XYZ file of C-alpha atoms in Angstrom:
393
model
C 13.888 41.681 22.035
C 14.675 44.761 19.937
C 16.636 47.713 21.318
C 19.555 49.846 20.182
C 22.932 48.982 21.702
C 25.896 51.167 22.585
C 28.183 49.677 19.938
C 25.788 50.830 17.194
C 26.383 54.526 17.945
C 29.233 56.845 16.963
C 30.194 58.331 20.331
C 33.105 60.584 19.340
C 32.744 63.912 21.115
C 29.241 63.003 22.311
C 28.009 63.681 25.825
C 27.153 60.192 27.049
C 25.048 59.654 30.180
C 25.473 56.076 31.438
C 23.032 54.829 34.080
C 25.006 52.215 36.013
C 24.133 50.077 39.011
C 26.756 50.993 41.584
C 24.564 50.123 44.566
C 27.340 48.185 46.289
C 27.670 47.142 49.939
C 29.767 49.339 52.229
C 31.155 48.583 55.669
C 30.861 50.879 58.690
C 33.905 52.819 57.527
C 32.417 53.427 54.077
C 34.652 50.905 52.322
C 33.280 48.817 49.457
C 33.043 45.165 50.503
C 32.023 43.714 47.120
C 32.745 45.525 43.845
C 31.145 42.935 41.526
C 28.613 45.409 40.142
C 31.266 48.049 39.554
C 33.537 45.653 37.680
C 30.592 44.486 35.572
C 29.998 48.077 34.398
C 33.585 48.806 33.382
C 33.436 47.385 29.801
C 30.672 49.804 28.764
C 32.433 52.767 30.350
C 35.755 51.831 28.780
C 34.114 51.470 25.354
C 32.653 54.976 25.552
C 35.956 56.470 26.676
C 37.882 54.707 23.928
C 35.445 56.188 21.417
C 36.268 59.678 22.661
C 32.978 60.320 24.443
C 32.404 62.786 27.275
C 31.170 60.283 29.868
C 28.853 60.959 32.807
C 28.214 58.066 35.180
C 25.009 58.027 37.204
C 23.826 55.612 39.883
C 21.986 55.358 43.145
C 23.539 54.092 46.362
C 21.503 53.141 49.386
C 18.254 54.910 50.189
C 18.932 58.642 50.499
C 16.088 61.030 51.115
C 15.333 63.193 48.096
C 17.007 66.554 48.501
C 18.790 65.355 51.644
C 22.040 63.658 50.675
C 24.240 62.604 53.599
C 27.945 61.661 53.489
C 26.958 58.012 54.003
C 25.016 58.108 50.722
C 27.798 59.657 48.661
C 29.205 57.887 45.621
C 32.711 59.103 46.540
C 34.033 55.591 47.341
C 32.527 54.305 44.091
C 34.178 57.086 42.094
C 37.530 56.128 43.626
C 37.042 52.453 42.788
C 35.944 53.173 39.210
C 39.030 55.356 38.824
C 41.246 52.525 40.069
C 39.710 50.076 37.599
C 40.028 52.545 34.706
C 43.496 53.693 35.822
C 42.457 57.357 35.748
C 40.868 59.925 38.017
C 37.074 59.975 37.964
C 35.966 63.263 39.595
C 32.784 63.289 41.645
C 30.327 66.022 40.607
C 27.903 67.216 43.268
C 24.814 69.346 42.598
C 25.102 68.358 38.966
C 21.640 69.620 38.081
C 22.165 72.955 39.801
C 25.495 74.095 38.394
C 27.351 73.641 35.104
C 30.269 71.240 34.869
C 32.643 70.296 32.084
C 33.581 66.887 30.731
C 36.269 66.665 28.093
C 36.417 64.009 25.338
C 37.807 60.775 26.741
C 37.028 61.800 30.344
C 34.581 60.226 32.798
C 32.966 61.922 35.790
C 30.749 60.465 38.491
C 27.466 62.261 39.120
C 26.484 62.249 42.778
C 23.749 59.856 43.962
C 20.823 60.267 41.572
C 18.234 59.267 44.168
C 18.964 62.485 46.047
C 17.306 64.376 43.164
C 13.726 65.364 43.871
C 11.481 63.420 41.511
C 13.837 60.485 40.856
C 11.754 57.839 42.619
C 8.535 59.303 41.197
C 9.863 58.913 37.635
C 9.431 62.655 37.059
C 9.320 63.631 33.397
C 10.288 67.180 34.374
C 13.438 65.877 36.072
C 14.182 63.641 33.080
C 13.937 66.606 30.693
C 16.478 68.517 32.786
C 18.844 65.529 32.673
C 18.309 65.097 28.945
C 19.729 68.582 28.396
C 23.062 67.293 29.722
C 23.516 64.517 27.192
C 23.479 63.532 23.542
C 23.269 59.786 24.232
C 21.583 58.002 27.130
C 22.846 54.511 27.972
C 21.122 52.173 30.406
C 23.671 49.652 31.616
C 21.928 48.957 34.932
C 19.860 45.809 34.543
C 19.719 45.562 38.333
C 17.396 48.600 38.359
C 15.419 47.723 35.215
C 12.361 46.685 37.231
C 12.031 50.191 38.668
C 10.388 53.046 36.778
C 12.493 55.981 37.946
C 13.674 59.159 36.273
C 17.158 57.855 35.379
C 15.930 54.400 34.339
C 12.643 54.998 32.504
C 11.663 58.637 31.951
C 15.122 59.705 30.730
C 15.207 56.813 28.269
C 12.068 58.244 26.671
C 13.167 61.884 26.372
C 16.939 61.707 25.733
C 18.048 62.504 22.160
C 19.263 58.906 21.714
C 18.643 55.962 24.058
C 20.355 52.582 24.003
C 21.355 49.579 26.116
C 24.886 49.213 27.391
C 26.790 45.921 27.038
C 25.879 44.705 30.534
C 22.172 45.351 30.009
C 22.280 43.712 26.570
C 24.143 40.650 27.808
C 21.776 40.203 30.770
C 18.722 40.344 28.517
C 20.243 38.021 25.932
C 21.230 35.480 28.585
C 17.848 35.572 30.304
C 16.081 35.343 26.962
C 18.124 32.284 26.044
C 17.367 30.676 29.414
C 13.634 31.395 29.554
C 12.235 32.671 26.276
C 13.897 30.004 24.125
C 15.475 27.448 26.456
C 17.083 24.215 25.396
C 15.210 21.504 27.282
C 14.995 19.928 29.791
C 14.893 23.213 31.736
C 15.683 23.128 35.454
C 15.240 25.943 37.960
C 16.631 26.098 41.474
C 14.944 28.664 43.701
C 16.117 29.183 47.260
C 15.164 31.655 49.928
C 13.667 31.933 53.346
C 10.009 32.435 52.471
C 7.608 31.128 49.837
C 5.621 34.356 50.152
C 8.499 36.477 48.826
C 8.965 34.324 45.723
C 5.432 33.112 45.157
C 5.058 34.710 41.706
C 8.392 33.247 40.595
C 7.454 29.749 41.755
C 4.058 29.889 40.027
C 5.605 31.147 36.790
C 8.355 28.531 36.782
C 5.886 25.748 37.576
C 4.345 26.434 34.167
C 7.690 26.360 32.344
C 10.249 23.968 33.780
C 10.770 20.236 33.666
C 12.497 20.252 37.059
C 11.933 22.667 39.959
C 14.175 22.544 43.015
C 13.116 24.549 46.061
C 15.760 25.235 48.693
C 16.396 27.232 51.841
C 13.594 27.897 54.280
C 11.090 27.600 51.415
C 11.890 23.890 51.144
C 10.569 23.400 54.677
C 7.194 24.820 53.702
C 7.045 22.419 50.747
C 8.038 19.533 53.034
C 5.254 20.532 55.416
C 2.825 20.565 52.492
C 3.938 17.006 51.656
C 3.117 15.863 55.205
C 6.681 15.845 56.526
C 7.660 17.057 59.980
C 10.081 19.986 60.037
C 10.576 20.496 63.773
C 11.194 24.131 64.647
C 12.613 24.944 61.198
C 11.853 28.210 59.459
C 8.653 27.687 57.466
C 5.324 29.322 56.626
C 2.368 27.153 57.652
C -0.020 29.649 56.068
C 1.660 29.035 52.678
C 1.267 25.252 52.746
C -1.764 25.298 50.457
C 0.104 27.513 47.989
C 3.083 25.162 48.013
C 0.737 22.255 47.345
C -0.738 24.152 44.370
C 2.754 24.674 42.879
C 3.441 20.951 43.308
C 0.107 20.119 41.691
C 0.808 22.370 38.695
C 4.132 20.625 38.104
C 2.616 17.167 38.462
C -0.198 17.998 36.018
C 2.419 18.912 33.408
C 4.499 15.818 34.067
C 7.255 17.988 35.560
C 9.130 17.216 38.762
C 9.363 18.990 42.093
C 12.616 17.858 43.673
C 12.433 17.418 47.430
C 15.220 16.328 49.792
C 15.190 12.814 51.190
C 17.685 13.600 53.931
C 18.641 16.855 55.613
C 21.297 18.416 57.827
C 19.866 19.575 61.138
C 20.953 21.273 64.350
C 19.212 22.312 67.524
C 20.480 25.885 67.294
C 21.301 28.391 64.580
C 24.886 29.440 65.184
C 28.474 29.097 64.000
C 28.998 26.569 66.801
C 25.944 24.437 66.014
C 26.579 20.696 65.853
C 25.220 19.246 62.587
C 23.386 15.954 62.241
C 22.388 14.168 59.038
C 18.882 12.766 59.270
C 16.289 11.130 57.084
C 13.135 13.204 56.909
C 11.338 10.698 59.141
C 13.977 11.268 61.841
C 13.515 15.042 62.126
C 12.566 15.788 65.725
C 10.494 18.568 67.302
C 13.591 20.555 68.355
C 15.440 20.232 65.031
C 16.231 23.035 62.628
C 16.643 21.937 58.994
C 19.596 23.944 57.684
C 20.769 22.128 54.546
C 20.115 19.281 52.119
C 21.744 15.979 53.079
C 24.294 13.949 51.053
C 21.782 11.416 49.673
C 19.593 14.285 48.488
C 22.529 15.967 46.794
C 23.601 12.766 45.044
C 20.073 12.418 43.681
C 19.917 16.091 42.673
C 23.232 15.959 40.809
C 21.900 12.960 38.889
C 18.647 14.767 38.066
C 20.478 17.854 36.822
C 22.827 15.851 34.581
C 20.482 15.552 31.555
C 19.240 19.152 31.763
C 20.157 21.480 28.906
C 19.320 24.767 30.679
C 19.729 25.557 34.393
C 18.498 28.722 36.115
C 19.702 29.254 39.687
C 18.436 31.799 42.223
C 19.091 31.164 45.894
C 21.069 28.725 48.079
C 19.876 25.342 49.342
C 20.964 25.915 52.929
C 22.785 28.220 55.310
C 25.945 28.134 53.199
C 27.579 30.983 55.135
C 28.153 28.510 58.010
C 30.624 25.828 56.957
C 28.822 22.844 58.481
C 25.671 23.748 56.521
C 27.350 24.611 53.217
C 27.564 21.135 51.665
C 24.321 21.307 49.717
C 24.955 24.701 48.130
C 28.616 23.867 47.490
C 27.682 20.605 45.752
C 24.988 22.365 43.716
C 27.407 25.096 42.632
C 30.012 22.535 41.619
C 27.463 20.466 39.695
C 26.141 23.475 37.771
C 29.689 24.587 36.975
C 30.565 21.130 35.664
C 27.336 20.757 33.664
C 27.202 20.983 29.882
C 23.884 22.858 30.238
C 23.562 26.574 29.554
C 23.583 27.974 33.088
C 22.507 31.357 34.398
C 22.572 32.416 38.043
C 21.501 35.590 39.785
C 20.617 37.208 43.091
C 22.786 38.496 45.915
C 23.023 35.280 47.943
C 23.606 33.238 44.801
C 26.454 35.470 43.647
C 27.940 35.301 47.149
C 27.829 31.499 47.008
C 29.335 31.439 43.521
C 32.193 33.635 44.689
C 32.716 31.644 47.872
C 32.941 28.363 45.988
C 34.964 29.897 43.134
C 32.807 28.646 40.244
C 31.966 31.919 38.466
C 34.222 31.182 35.503
C 32.353 27.926 34.809
C 28.807 29.320 34.909
C 27.699 30.679 31.549
C 26.163 33.867 32.891
C 26.185 35.353 36.393
C 23.656 38.164 36.703
C 24.451 41.163 38.890
C 20.734 41.786 39.441
C 18.442 40.790 42.268
C 14.912 42.143 41.973
C 15.095 42.575 38.195
C 16.320 39.001 37.804
C 13.358 37.703 39.817
C 10.819 39.832 37.965
C 12.170 38.601 34.635
C 11.744 35.029 35.912
C 8.159 35.933 36.748
C 7.604 37.054 33.155
C 6.932 40.675 34.110
C 7.587 43.596 31.791
C 10.550 45.578 33.092
C 9.860 49.339 32.733
C 13.415 50.336 31.813
C 13.631 47.632 29.162
C 10.229 48.557 27.757
C 11.382 52.174 27.393
C 14.426 51.093 25.361
C 12.275 48.828 23.195
C 9.792 51.639 22.533
C 12.596 53.982 21.481
C 13.851 51.372 19.007
C 10.410 50.763 17.516
């Protein structure tokens, strides 16, 4: 995958526009509750500052209406956090397309929420040309937005004087390429989530690639239903049973394996106070909710993962946020961390589980992306990446 990278460019004195992904969660008081994405962007920013660049940081946050920015959509808390991590003030610049502003060499400023600009979501070339006048070098270091063709992610990459990938973007693409484009085999993929319908394309794509596919979360119940198992009142999609059966058939035709649980953790209610019960699949009753994989299933899964050389993980096995239903995801996280396989994990719930179980340092690559990670797994062309590749051609 050919594209220019930030470290290939002399940045001294250059006006450098870095598209970051600072779309972080905020609480009701506007405080950042998870700064993972911000911390992941710091190396690229620090590199540009060390080189003596005039750095402009751009990102979206939330879903502001174009031309109608509210205080809740402001990047002010992000600017403060970036400043803390860089140990310097990072001023927030509002109306940055409407009025001139100055950035000195070795300084970074935060440009207010780019999605408030009219034409951003529509990938306006006119808007991109206006932004291009502000910079000498455009850097996309926001893999989490690479699946979206927007003015700061795609159009600007095509019209800026120079366009390149930042270190986070480059490392994401290299890791995903190693895991999927040229994987060491056997290749295993774990895909969790509530609904088959939301990850159908991913499941179909992986069924053509992997030696082992593990389906977790509510999706597992749909696959169990397709295999003729009773799932009680568990979350499932009866209308997706035929699709689940087709995924299983594709794997079987290739000699690949679909891993299914042999025991599960159930409860009769979904709550912090729910009383768990470990049951064989044949024991699941009409009032049961399946909320996790059972211990026999996890022992078998750990054994099946042991010989794998590449492991891709997206989504938990159960309701890991509730302690009594966290065993499956905790055991999976620990097994992946202990594996000698090249491991890559991504998606919001997956990152939350990795952080909760403190295994990030032992997973080879933890992606900050959600939608872009999934679309890469599907084999789709990501517009922002394609723009960088075209500029390097």
